[in-house]
XYZ file of C-alpha atoms in Angstrom:
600
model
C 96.035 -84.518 -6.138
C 94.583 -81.115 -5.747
C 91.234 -80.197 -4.808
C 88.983 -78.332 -7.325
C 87.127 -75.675 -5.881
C 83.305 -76.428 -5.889
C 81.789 -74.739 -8.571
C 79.597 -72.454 -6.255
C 82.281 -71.275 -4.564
C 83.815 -70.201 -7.915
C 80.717 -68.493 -9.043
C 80.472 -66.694 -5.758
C 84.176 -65.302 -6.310
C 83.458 -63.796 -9.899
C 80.635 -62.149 -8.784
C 82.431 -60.313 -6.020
C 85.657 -59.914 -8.319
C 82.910 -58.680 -10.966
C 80.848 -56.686 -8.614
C 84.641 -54.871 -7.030
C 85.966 -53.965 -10.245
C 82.877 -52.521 -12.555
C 82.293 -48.575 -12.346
C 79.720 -47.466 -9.885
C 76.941 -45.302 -11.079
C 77.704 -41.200 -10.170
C 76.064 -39.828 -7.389
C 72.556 -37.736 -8.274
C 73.884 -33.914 -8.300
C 72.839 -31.971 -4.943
C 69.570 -29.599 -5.615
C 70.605 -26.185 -5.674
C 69.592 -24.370 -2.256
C 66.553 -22.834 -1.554
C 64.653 -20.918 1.266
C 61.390 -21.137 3.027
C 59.780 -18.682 4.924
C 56.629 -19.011 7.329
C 54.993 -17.659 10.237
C 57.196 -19.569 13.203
C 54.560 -19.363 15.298
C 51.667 -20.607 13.212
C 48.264 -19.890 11.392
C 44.444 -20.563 13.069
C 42.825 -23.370 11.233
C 40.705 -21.664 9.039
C 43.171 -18.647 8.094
C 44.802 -18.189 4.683
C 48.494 -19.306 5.059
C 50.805 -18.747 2.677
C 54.411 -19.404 2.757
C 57.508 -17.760 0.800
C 59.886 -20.218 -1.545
C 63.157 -17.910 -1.941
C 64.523 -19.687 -4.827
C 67.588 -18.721 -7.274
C 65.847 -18.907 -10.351
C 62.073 -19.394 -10.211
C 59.862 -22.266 -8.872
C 56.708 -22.138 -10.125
C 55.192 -25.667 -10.384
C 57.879 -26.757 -7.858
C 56.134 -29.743 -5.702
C 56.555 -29.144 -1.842
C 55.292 -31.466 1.020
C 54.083 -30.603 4.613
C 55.261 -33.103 6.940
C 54.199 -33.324 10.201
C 56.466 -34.187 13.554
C 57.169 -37.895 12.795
C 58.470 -36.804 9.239
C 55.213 -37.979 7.947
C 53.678 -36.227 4.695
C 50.381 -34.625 4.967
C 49.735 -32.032 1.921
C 51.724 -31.814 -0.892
C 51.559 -28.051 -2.141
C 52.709 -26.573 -5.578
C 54.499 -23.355 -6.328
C 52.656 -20.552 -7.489
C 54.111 -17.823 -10.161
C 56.559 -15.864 -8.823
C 56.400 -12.317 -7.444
C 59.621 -11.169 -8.412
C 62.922 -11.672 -6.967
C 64.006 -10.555 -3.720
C 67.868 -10.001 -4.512
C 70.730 -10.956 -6.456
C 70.903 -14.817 -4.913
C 67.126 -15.419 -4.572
C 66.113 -14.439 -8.460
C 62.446 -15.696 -7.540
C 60.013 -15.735 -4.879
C 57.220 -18.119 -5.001
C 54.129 -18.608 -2.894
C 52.990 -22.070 -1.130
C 49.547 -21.837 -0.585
C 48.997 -23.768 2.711
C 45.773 -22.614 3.299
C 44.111 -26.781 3.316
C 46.539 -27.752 6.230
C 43.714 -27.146 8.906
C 44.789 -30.149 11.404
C 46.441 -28.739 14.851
C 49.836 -30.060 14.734
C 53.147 -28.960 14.548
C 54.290 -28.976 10.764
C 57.427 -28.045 8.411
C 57.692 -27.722 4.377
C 60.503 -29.563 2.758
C 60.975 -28.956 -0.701
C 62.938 -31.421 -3.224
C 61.706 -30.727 -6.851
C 64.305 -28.681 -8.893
C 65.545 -26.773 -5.487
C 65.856 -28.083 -2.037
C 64.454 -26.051 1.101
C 63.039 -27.210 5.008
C 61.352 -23.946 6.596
C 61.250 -23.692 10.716
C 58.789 -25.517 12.068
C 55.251 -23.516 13.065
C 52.290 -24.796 14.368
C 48.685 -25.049 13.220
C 45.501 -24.152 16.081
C 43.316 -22.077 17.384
C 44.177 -18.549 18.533
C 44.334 -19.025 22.044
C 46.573 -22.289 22.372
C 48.854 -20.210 19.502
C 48.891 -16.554 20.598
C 48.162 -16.297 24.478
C 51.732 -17.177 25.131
C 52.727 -14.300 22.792
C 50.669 -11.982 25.038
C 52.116 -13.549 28.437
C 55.614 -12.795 26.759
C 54.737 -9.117 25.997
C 53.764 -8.559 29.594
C 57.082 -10.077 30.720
C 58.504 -7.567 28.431
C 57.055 -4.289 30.061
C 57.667 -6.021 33.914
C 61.548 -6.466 32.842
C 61.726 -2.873 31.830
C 60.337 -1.360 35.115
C 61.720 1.504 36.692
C 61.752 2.320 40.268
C 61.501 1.095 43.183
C 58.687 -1.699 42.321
C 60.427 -4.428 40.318
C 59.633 -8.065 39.324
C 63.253 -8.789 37.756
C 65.437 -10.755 40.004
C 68.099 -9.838 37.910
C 67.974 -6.316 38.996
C 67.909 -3.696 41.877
C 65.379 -0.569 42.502
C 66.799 2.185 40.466
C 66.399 5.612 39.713
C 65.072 6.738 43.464
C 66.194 10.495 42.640
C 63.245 10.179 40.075
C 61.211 10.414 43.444
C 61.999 14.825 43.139
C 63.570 15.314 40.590
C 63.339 18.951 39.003
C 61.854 20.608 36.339
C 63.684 22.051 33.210
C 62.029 24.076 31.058
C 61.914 22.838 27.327
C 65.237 23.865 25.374
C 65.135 25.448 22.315
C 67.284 23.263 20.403
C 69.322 20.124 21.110
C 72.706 21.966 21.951
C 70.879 24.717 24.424
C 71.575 24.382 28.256
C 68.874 23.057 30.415
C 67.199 26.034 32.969
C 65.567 24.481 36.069
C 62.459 25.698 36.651
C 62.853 25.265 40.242
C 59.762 23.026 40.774
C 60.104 19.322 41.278
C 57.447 16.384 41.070
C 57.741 12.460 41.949
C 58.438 11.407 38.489
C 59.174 7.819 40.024
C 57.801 4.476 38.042
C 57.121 3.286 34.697
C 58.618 1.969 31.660
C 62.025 1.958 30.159
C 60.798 3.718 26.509
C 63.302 1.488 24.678
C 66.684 0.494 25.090
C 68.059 3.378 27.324
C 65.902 4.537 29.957
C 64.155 7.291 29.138
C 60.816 7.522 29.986
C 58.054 9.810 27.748
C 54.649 10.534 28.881
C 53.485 9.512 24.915
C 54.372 6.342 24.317
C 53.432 5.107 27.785
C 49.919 6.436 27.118
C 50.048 4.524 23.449
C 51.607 1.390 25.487
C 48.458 1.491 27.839
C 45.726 2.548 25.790
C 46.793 -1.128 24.115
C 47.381 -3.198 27.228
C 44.029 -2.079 28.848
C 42.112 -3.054 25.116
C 43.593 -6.362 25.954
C 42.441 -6.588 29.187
C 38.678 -5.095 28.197
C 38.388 -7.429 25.333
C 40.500 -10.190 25.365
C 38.553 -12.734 27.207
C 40.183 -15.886 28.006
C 43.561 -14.878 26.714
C 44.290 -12.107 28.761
C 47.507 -12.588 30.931
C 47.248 -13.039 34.558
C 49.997 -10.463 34.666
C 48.236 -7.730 32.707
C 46.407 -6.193 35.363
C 48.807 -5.562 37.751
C 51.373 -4.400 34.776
C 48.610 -1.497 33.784
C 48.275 -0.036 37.355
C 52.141 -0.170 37.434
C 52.304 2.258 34.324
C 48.903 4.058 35.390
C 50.271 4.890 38.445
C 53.043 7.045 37.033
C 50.914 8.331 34.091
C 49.012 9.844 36.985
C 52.378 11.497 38.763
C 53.315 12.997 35.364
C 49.944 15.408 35.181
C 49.706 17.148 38.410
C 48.147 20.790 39.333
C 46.725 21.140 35.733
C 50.439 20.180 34.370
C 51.249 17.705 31.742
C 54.501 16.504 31.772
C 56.467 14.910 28.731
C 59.219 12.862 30.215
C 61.579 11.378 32.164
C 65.736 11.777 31.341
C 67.617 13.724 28.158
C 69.067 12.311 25.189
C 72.508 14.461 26.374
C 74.590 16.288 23.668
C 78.373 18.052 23.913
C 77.913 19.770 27.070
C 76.936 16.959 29.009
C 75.859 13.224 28.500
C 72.528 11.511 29.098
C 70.857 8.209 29.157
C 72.059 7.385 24.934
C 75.855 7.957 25.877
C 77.020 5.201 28.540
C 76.142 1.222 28.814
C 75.194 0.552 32.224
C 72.650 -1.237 34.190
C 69.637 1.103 35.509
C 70.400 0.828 39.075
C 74.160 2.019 38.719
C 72.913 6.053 38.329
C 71.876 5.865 41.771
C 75.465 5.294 42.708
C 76.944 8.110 40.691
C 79.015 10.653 42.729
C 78.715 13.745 40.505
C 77.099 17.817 41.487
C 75.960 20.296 39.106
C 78.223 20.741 36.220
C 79.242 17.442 35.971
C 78.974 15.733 32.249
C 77.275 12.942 33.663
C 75.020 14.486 36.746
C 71.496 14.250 34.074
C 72.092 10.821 34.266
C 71.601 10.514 37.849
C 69.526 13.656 38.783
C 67.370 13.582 35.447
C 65.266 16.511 34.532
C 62.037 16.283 33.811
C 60.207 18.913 31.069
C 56.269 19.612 30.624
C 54.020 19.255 27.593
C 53.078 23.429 28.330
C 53.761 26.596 30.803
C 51.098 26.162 34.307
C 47.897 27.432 32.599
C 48.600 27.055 29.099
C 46.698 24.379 27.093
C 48.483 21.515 26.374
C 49.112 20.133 22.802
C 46.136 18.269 21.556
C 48.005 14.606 20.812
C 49.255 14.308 24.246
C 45.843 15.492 25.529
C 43.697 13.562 23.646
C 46.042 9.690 23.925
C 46.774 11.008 27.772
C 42.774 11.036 28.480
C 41.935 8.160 26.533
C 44.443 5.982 28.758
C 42.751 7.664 32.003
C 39.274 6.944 30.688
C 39.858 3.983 29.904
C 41.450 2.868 33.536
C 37.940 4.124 34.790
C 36.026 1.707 32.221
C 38.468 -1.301 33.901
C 37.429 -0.169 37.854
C 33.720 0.297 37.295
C 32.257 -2.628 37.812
C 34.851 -3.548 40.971
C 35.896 -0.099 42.412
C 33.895 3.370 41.221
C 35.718 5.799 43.768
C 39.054 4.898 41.649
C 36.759 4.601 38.279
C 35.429 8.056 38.836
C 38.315 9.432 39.924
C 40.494 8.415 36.847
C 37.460 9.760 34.729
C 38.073 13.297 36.366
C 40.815 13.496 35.617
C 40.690 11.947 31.699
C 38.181 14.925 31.396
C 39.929 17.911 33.006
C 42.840 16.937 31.120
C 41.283 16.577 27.969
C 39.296 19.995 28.267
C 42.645 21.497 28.184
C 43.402 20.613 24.612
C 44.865 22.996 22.331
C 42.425 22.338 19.502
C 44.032 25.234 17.625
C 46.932 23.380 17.417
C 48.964 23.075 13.900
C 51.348 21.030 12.723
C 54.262 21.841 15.470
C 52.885 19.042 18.169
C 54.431 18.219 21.837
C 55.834 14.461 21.933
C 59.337 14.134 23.459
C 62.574 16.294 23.731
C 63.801 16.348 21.211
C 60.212 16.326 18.901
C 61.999 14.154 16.333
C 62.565 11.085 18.591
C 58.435 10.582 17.802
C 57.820 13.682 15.795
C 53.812 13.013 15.328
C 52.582 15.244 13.148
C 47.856 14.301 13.591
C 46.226 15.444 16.615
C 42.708 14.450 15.457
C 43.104 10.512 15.627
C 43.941 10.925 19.656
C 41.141 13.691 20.367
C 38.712 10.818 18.469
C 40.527 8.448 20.923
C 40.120 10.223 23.734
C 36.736 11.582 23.505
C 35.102 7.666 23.099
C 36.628 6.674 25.670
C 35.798 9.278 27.907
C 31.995 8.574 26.264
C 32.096 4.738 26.855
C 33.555 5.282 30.419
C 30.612 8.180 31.249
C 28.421 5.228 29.849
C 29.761 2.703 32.363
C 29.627 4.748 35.105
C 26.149 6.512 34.787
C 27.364 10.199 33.698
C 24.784 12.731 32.131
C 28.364 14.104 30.180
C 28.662 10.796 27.773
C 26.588 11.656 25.375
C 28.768 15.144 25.085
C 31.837 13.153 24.388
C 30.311 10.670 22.252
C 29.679 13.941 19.970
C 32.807 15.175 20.584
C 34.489 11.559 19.253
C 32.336 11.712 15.966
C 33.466 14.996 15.515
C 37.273 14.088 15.467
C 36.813 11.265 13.851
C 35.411 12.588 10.619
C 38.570 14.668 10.344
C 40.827 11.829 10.928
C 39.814 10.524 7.318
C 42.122 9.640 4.278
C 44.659 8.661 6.136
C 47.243 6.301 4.523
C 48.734 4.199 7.564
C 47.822 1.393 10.018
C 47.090 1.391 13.338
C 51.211 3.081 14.395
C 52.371 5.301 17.650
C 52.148 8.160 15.547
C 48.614 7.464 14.025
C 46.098 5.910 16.190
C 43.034 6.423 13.670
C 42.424 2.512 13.759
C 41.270 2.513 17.100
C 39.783 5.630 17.204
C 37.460 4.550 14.402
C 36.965 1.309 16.508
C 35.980 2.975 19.771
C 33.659 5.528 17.920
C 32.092 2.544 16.614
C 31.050 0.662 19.582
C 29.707 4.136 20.466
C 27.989 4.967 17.171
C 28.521 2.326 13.776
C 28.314 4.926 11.345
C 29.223 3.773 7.683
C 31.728 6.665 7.825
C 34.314 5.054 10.539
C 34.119 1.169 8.093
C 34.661 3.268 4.858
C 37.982 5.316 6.482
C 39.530 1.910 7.261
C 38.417 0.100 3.866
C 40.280 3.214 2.230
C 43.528 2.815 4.122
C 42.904 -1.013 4.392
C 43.080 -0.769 0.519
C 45.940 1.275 0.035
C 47.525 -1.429 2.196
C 46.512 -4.297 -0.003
C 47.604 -2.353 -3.443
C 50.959 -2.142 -1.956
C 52.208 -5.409 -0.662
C 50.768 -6.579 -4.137
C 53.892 -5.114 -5.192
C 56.091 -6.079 -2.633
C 57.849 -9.683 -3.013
C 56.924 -11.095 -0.059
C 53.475 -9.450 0.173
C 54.471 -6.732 2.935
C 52.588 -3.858 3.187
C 55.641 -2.028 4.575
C 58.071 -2.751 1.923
C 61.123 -4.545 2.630
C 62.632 -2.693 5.467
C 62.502 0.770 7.230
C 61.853 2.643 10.325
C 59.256 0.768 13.050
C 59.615 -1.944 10.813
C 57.775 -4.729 12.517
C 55.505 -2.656 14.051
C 54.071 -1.304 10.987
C 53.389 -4.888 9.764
C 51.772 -6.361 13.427
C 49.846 -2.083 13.404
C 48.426 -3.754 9.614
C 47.656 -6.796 11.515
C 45.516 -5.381 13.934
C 43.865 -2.356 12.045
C 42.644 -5.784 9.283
C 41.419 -7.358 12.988
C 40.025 -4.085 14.018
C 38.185 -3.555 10.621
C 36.560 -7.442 10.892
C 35.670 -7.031 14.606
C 33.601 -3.655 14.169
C 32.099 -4.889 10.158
C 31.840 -8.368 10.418
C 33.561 -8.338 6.763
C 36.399 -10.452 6.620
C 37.356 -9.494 2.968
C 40.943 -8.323 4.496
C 41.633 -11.784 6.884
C 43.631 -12.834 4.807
C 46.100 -9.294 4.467
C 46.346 -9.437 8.105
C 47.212 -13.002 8.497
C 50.127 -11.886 5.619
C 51.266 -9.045 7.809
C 51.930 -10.648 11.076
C 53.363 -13.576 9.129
C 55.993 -10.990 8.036
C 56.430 -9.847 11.312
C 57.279 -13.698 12.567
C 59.223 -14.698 10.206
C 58.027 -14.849 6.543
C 60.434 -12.319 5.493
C 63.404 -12.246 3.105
C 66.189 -12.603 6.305
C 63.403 -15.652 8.141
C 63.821 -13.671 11.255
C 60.978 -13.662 13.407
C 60.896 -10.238 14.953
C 59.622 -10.817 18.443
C 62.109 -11.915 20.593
C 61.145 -15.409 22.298
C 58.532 -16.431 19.223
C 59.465 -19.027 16.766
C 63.338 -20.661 16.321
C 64.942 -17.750 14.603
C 65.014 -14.217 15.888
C 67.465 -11.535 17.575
C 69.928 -12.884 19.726
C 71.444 -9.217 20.264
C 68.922 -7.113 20.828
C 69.737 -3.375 21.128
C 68.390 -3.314 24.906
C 70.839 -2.148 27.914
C 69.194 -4.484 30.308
C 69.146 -7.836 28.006
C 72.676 -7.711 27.288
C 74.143 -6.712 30.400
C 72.839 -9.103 32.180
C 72.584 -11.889 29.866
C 69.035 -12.232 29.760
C 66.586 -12.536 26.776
C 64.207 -9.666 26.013
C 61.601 -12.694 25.703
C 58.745 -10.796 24.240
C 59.909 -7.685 22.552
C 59.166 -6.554 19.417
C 62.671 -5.093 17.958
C 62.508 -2.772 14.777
C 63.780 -5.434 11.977
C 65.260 -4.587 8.690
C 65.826 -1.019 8.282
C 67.202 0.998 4.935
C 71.033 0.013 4.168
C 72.399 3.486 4.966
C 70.934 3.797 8.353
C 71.845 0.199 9.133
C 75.949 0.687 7.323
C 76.094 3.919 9.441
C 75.706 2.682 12.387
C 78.166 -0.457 11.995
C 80.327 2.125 11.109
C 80.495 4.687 13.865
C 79.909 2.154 16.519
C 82.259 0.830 19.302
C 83.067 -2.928 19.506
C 80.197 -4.758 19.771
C 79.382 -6.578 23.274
C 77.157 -9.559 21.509
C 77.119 -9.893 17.612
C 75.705 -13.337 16.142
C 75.436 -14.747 13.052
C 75.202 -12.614 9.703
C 71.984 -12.986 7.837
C 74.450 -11.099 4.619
C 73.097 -13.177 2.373
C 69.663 -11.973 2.620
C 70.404 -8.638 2.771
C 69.249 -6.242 -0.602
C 70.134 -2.817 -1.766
C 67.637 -0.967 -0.175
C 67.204 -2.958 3.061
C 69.568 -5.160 5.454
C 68.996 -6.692 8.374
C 72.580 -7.184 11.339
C 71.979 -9.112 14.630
C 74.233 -6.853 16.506
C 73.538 -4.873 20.374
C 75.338 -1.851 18.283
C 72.628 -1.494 15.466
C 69.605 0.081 16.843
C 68.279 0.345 13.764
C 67.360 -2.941 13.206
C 67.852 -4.828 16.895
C 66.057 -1.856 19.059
C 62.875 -3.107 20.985
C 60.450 -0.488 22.316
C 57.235 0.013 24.623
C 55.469 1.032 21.207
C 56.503 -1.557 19.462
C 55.450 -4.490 22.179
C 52.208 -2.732 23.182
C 50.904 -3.006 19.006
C 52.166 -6.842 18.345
C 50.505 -7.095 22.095
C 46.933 -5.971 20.809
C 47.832 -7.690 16.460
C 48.344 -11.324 18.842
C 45.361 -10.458 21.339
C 43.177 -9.945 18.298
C 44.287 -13.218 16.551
C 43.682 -15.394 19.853
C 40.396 -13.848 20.262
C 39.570 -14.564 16.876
């Protein structure tokens, strides 16, 4: 007789037989992809922080949720109205209003409502813990682009002895003239690397240290330990390049068809030393490379280079006068000798580099402003009956440096010319210049989609942002008035990453940013430019023009195509100097935009 299966057992079988064979529910459609975009390295606690939702249709009343490290939620944020789209994919950007996240801690957004998104990680905390390391990085970019004989870098040699007499050419007319030695040489050994070849120019070094000694003046606990002796490396040949009276402009040529110069071959520094060329050689400027002066022996010298020349002498003497006043006095010497030698009468047709429209600056007043505080605030410091002369002299300038429409840039130092007058003299004057360009500011990254003052993209990209940054910073620090905080916080979020491409622009800071920087030294050797500022998304012609005439690439990463728009891309690529080019200029203004922040 057969055995009858136990009733369980057969209930258990058409359950599975059930449970096998009846339709399974269809999987919940994937969100449509989204972006977010913060500052990757992080707000203060009690700043306005607002990131960017790049969505591809808009957002608004989207729910988003902070989460902290453990994945746990901590805020839950909506999405404000859109500002407008930022190309053809991303039809909306919306706002996330962090500004209540105020616990230090390392946070991201993720976003699930109607669109899905995770932004980079960032950090919330006080300036210091945030944006010292910043500072420590910018120093290690000015000691990895050293020249001479005094280097840090293990990865390279001495270079560029010849620098040590090399001769003077006079000026050329234009870029296609021969160069005519003068038949005087100076020791034009030292400094900075400008950029990514290796010329060196009298006015951005003074820019670069006007900055870095600020930062050491005023930066209290945040300075870098490395600052110091990085300043007397690039005071030290500020000081060989005005000798006898004589200003001179710079260090190496550009080179054109007759023969080539420090643009036209990849090399490492120290491989010009081992060149074997003589005179008429195409390549014997880049060994033996001329130097040219700001003016003839006994002319005055253009009033920019004066006036940003002085200010970075006078300012040496403010560091050395409490520790050494033979060097403090000495520097101020020669800060006023040089500065009395200003051609005030100066147009339009200023002195910066050859050729002019590498930095073709086109204000003189802003640096003579510059200049004659700090020659005032260094007379102060060191007991000089001639301070209150230059603290005239720096009013003066100043009130013709108004209505002005940018921030604090290479080419426009106003910013801190208003702030040194200040701690001289706070006249209403200086705070109402810098509300009026402050303003200007404001109305136009209104209008921008992702609340940049500069637009989406152009030349000294980045820098303009972090100069915004630190002219808000400036404005706060002299007033008191913090009715602009929250612009600058906006600025150097755009700078570091809350951007259309999410590209933090300072090489080392955040989890995104240039892998191929546009730096002879970085990609030669393999080695990251940790703590340069490069220029970031520049117009679409310059940046298609130059992936068009350029040779194979040597590093190229991945394409940020996607975010690109018509009037603005962005290429990780060592060819493109438009967008992946750091500078000294550059570095030295997101060096004092990050020193403010920590301080604050």
């Amino acid at each position: 007789m057969k055995r009858r299966p136990h009733r369980l057992i057969l209930t258990l079988l058409l359950l599975l037989t059930t449970s096998c064979s009846a339709p399974r529910p269809a999987p919940e459609p994937a969100l449509p992809a989204a972006r977010i975009r913060v500052d990757q390295v992080g707000w203060t606690t009690g700043e306005t922080k607002i990131a960017m939702l790049l969505a591809p249709d808009d957002a608004a009343g989207a729910r988003a949720t902070v989460v902290d490290q453990r994945g746990n939620p901590v805020l839950m944020v909506i999405a404000g109205a859109s500002r407008g789209a930022w190309n053809a994919r991303y039809r909306a950007v919306n706002p996330l209003d962090l500004t209540d996240l105020r616990t230090p801690g390392t946070y991201r957004v993720r976003l699930d409502d109607r669109f899905s998104a995770q932004s980079p990680q960032f950090r919330i905390g006080d300036g210091g813990t945030l944006y010292a390391p910043l500072l420590a990085d910018s120093v290690r970019y000015f000691q990895s682009h050293r020249d001479g004989a005094d280097q840090v870098d293990v990865q390279r040699r001495p270079a560029h002895a010849d620098d040590r007499a090399a001769t003077v050419y006079r000026t050329p007319d234009h870029d296609d003239a021969p160069l005519e030695a003068t038949g005087a040489r100076i020791d034009a050994e030292g400094g900075w690397y400008d950029a990514g070849d290796y010329l060196k120019f009298t006015h951005t070094t003074a820019y670069a240290l006007v900055v870095m000694q600020l930062v050491q003046r005023d930066g209290g606990a945040s300075r870098p330990a490395t600052l110091a002796a990085e300043i007397r490396h690039g005071l030290d040949w500020l000081t060989r390049m005005y000798t006898d009276g004589v200003l001179y402009t710079q260090v190496g040529v550009g080179g054109n068809d007759e023969y080539l110069g420090d643009h036209d071959a990849w090399r490492l520094p120290q491989d010009d030393d081992e060149l074997d060329v003589g005179p008429g050689d195409r390549r014997y400027f880049q060994r033996y490379r001329p130097v040219f002066r700001a003016a003839e022996p006994g002319d005055p010298i253009s009033p920019n280079l004066a006036g940003r020349v002085a200010a970075a002498f006078a300012l040496g003497a403010q560091l050395d006068a409490g520790t050494d006043q033979a060097r403090a006095r000495s520097l101020l010497e020669t800060a006023a000798t040089l500065f009395a030698q200003a051609d005030t009468s100066a147009g339009d047709d200023l002195v910066t580099t050859v050729p002019r429209d590498f930095y073709p600056e086109e204000s003189f007043a802003d640096d003579l402003a510059l200049g004659a505080a700090e020659l005032a605030l260094a007379g102060k410091a060191l007991g000089d009956r001639r301070a209150a002369e230059w603290t005239g002299q720096a009013q003066r300038w100043a009130d013709e440096t108004g209505g002005g429409d940018d921030g604090l840039t290479v080419y426009d130092v106003d910013a801190l010319a208003d702030a040194e007058v200040y701690r001289l003299a706070p006249v209403g004057s200086l705070a109402t210049d810098l509300r009026g360009r402050l303003d200007q500011a404001v109305r136009a990254a209104s209008a921008d989609p992702m609340g940049a003052a500069s637009g989406s993209g152009g030349a000294d990209y980045a820098a303009r942002q972090l100069g915004w940054a630190a002219t808000a910073a400036l404005y706060q620090r002299m007033t008191g008035d913090d009715q602009y905080a929250a612009f600058g916080s906006a600025q150097r979020a755009v700078a570091l990453g809350a951007n259309g491409w999410g590209l933090s622009m300072v090489i080392g800071a955040g989890d995104v940013y240039p892998a191929c920087p546009h730096d002879q030294i970085g990609t030669l050797t393999g080695t990251p430019v940790t703590g340069a500022v490069v220029n970031g998304p520049n117009t679409a012609g310059r940046v298609e023009s130059l992936e068009d005439e350029a040779p194979g690439s040597l590093c190229s990463r991945r394409s940020y195509a996607e975010f690109d728009r018509d009037d603005a891309q962005y290429t990780d690529d060592m060819r493109v100097s438009a967008t992946n080019e750091p500078s000294l200029d550059f570095t030295a203004t997101g060096m004092l935009a990050f020193a403010l922040t920590a301080a604050a």
